[in-house]
Every structure is written in C-alpha cells, then in structure tokens.
Short mmCIF file of C-alpha atoms and ligand atoms in Angstrom, two decimals:
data_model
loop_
_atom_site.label_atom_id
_atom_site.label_comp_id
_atom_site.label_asym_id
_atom_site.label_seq_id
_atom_site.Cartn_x
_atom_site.Cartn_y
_atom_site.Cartn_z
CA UNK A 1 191.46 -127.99 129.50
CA UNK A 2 187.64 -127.31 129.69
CA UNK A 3 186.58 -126.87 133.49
CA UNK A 4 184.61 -129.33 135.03
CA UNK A 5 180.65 -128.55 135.46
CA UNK A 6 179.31 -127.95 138.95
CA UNK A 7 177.14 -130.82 139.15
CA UNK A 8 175.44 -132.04 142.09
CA UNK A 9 177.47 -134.84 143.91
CA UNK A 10 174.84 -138.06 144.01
CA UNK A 11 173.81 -139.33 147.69
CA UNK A 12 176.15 -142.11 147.27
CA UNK A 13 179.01 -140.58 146.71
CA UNK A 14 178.82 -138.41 149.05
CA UNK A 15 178.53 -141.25 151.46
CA UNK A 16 181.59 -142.91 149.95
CA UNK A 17 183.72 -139.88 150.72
CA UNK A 18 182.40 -139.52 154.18
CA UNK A 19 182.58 -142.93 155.13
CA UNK A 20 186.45 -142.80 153.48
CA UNK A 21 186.88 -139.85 155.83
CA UNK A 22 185.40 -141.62 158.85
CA UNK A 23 182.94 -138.92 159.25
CA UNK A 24 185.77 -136.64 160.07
CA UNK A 25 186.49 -133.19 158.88
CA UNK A 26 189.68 -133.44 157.03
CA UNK A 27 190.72 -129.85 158.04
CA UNK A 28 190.04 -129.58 162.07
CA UNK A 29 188.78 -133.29 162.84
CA UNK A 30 185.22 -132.75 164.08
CA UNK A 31 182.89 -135.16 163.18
CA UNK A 32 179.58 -135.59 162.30
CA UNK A 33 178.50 -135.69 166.12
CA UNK A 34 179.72 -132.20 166.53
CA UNK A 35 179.43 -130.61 163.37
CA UNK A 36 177.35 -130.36 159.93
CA UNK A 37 179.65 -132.36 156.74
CA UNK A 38 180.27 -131.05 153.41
CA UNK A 39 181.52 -132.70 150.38
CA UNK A 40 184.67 -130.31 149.07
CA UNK A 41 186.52 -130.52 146.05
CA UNK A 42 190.31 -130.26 146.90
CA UNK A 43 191.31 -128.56 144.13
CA UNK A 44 188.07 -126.34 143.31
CA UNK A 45 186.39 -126.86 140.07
CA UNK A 46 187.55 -123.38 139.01
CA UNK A 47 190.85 -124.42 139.36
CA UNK A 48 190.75 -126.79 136.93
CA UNK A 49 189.79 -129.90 139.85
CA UNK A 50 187.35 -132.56 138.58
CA UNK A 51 184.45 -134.22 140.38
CA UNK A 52 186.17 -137.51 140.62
CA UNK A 53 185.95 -139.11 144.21
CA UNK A 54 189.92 -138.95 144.29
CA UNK A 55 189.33 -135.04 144.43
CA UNK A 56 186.80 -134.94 147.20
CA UNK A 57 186.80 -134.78 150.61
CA UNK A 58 185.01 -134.75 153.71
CA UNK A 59 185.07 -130.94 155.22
CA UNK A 60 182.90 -129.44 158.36
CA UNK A 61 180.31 -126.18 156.76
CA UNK A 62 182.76 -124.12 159.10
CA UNK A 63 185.89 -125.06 157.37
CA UNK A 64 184.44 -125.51 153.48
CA UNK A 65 183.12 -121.98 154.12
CA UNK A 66 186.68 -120.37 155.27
CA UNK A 67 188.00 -122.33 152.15
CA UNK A 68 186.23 -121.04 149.15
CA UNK A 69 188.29 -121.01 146.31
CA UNK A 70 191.83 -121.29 147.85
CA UNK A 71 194.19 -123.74 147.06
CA UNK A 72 195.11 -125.95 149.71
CA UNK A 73 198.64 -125.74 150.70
CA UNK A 74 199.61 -129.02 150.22
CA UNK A 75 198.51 -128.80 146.46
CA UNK A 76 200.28 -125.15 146.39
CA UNK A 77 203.66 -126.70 145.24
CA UNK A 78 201.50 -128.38 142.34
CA UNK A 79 199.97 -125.22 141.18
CA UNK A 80 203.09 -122.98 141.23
CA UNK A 81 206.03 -125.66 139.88
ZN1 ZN B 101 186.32 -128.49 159.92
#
C-alpha cells in the first residue's frame, strides 16, 4: 500500500475535526481556552494512516508532541493481530 502524502490539512477541515472534538484535546481534555489545538492523524501517515477526516483528531501541541509516531494503544491490537 503506497503511504499517504503529508499534505497540508485545509482550514475547513481542520475546523470540522475540532468542532467534532468540541474543541477538546482527545488525549488530556483541555480545550482551546487553555491550550493551543493540533490536527493529529491517529494512525500516523508513516504507519500506513490516511488523511481522511475519520483518521483525525483534535490533540493539544503538548500531547501531539509526546505522540510522534507512536501508535495509539487502542489501535495497538490492530497493528499487532
Ligand atoms: Zn492534550
């Protein structure tokens, strides 16, 4: 399966997934009054993830940044079955 390109996600979309998210980080629930949002891919583009909305969510900088390129553990099972 080709990867996806890292393209730029398009103002609107962006807005769709935080307005999905209520403006929440998905991680540790801060939201956009206490913290600055990022658009994340769940399961990173170099994992094979896409940039369809389904595969992003809303994270704080502070979380996105601890994330990188890990898996997150509730897609772990996915990865490893
Ligand atoms: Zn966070």
């Amino acid at each position: 399966m080709p990867k996806s390109p890292r393209i730029r996600i398009p103002p609107e979309v962006r807005k769709y997934v935080h307005q999905r998210d209520n403006y929440q980080c998905q991680s540790c629930n801060q939201t956009h009054h206490d913290t600055h949002l990022t658009i994340d891919h769940i399961i990173p583009l170099a994992r094979g993830g896409t940039n369809d909305i389904s595969n992003l969510q809303t994270l704080c900088l502070t979380c996105n940044q601890q994330k990188k390129d890990k898996i997150d553990p509730r897609f772990r099972r996915y990865f490893e079955s």
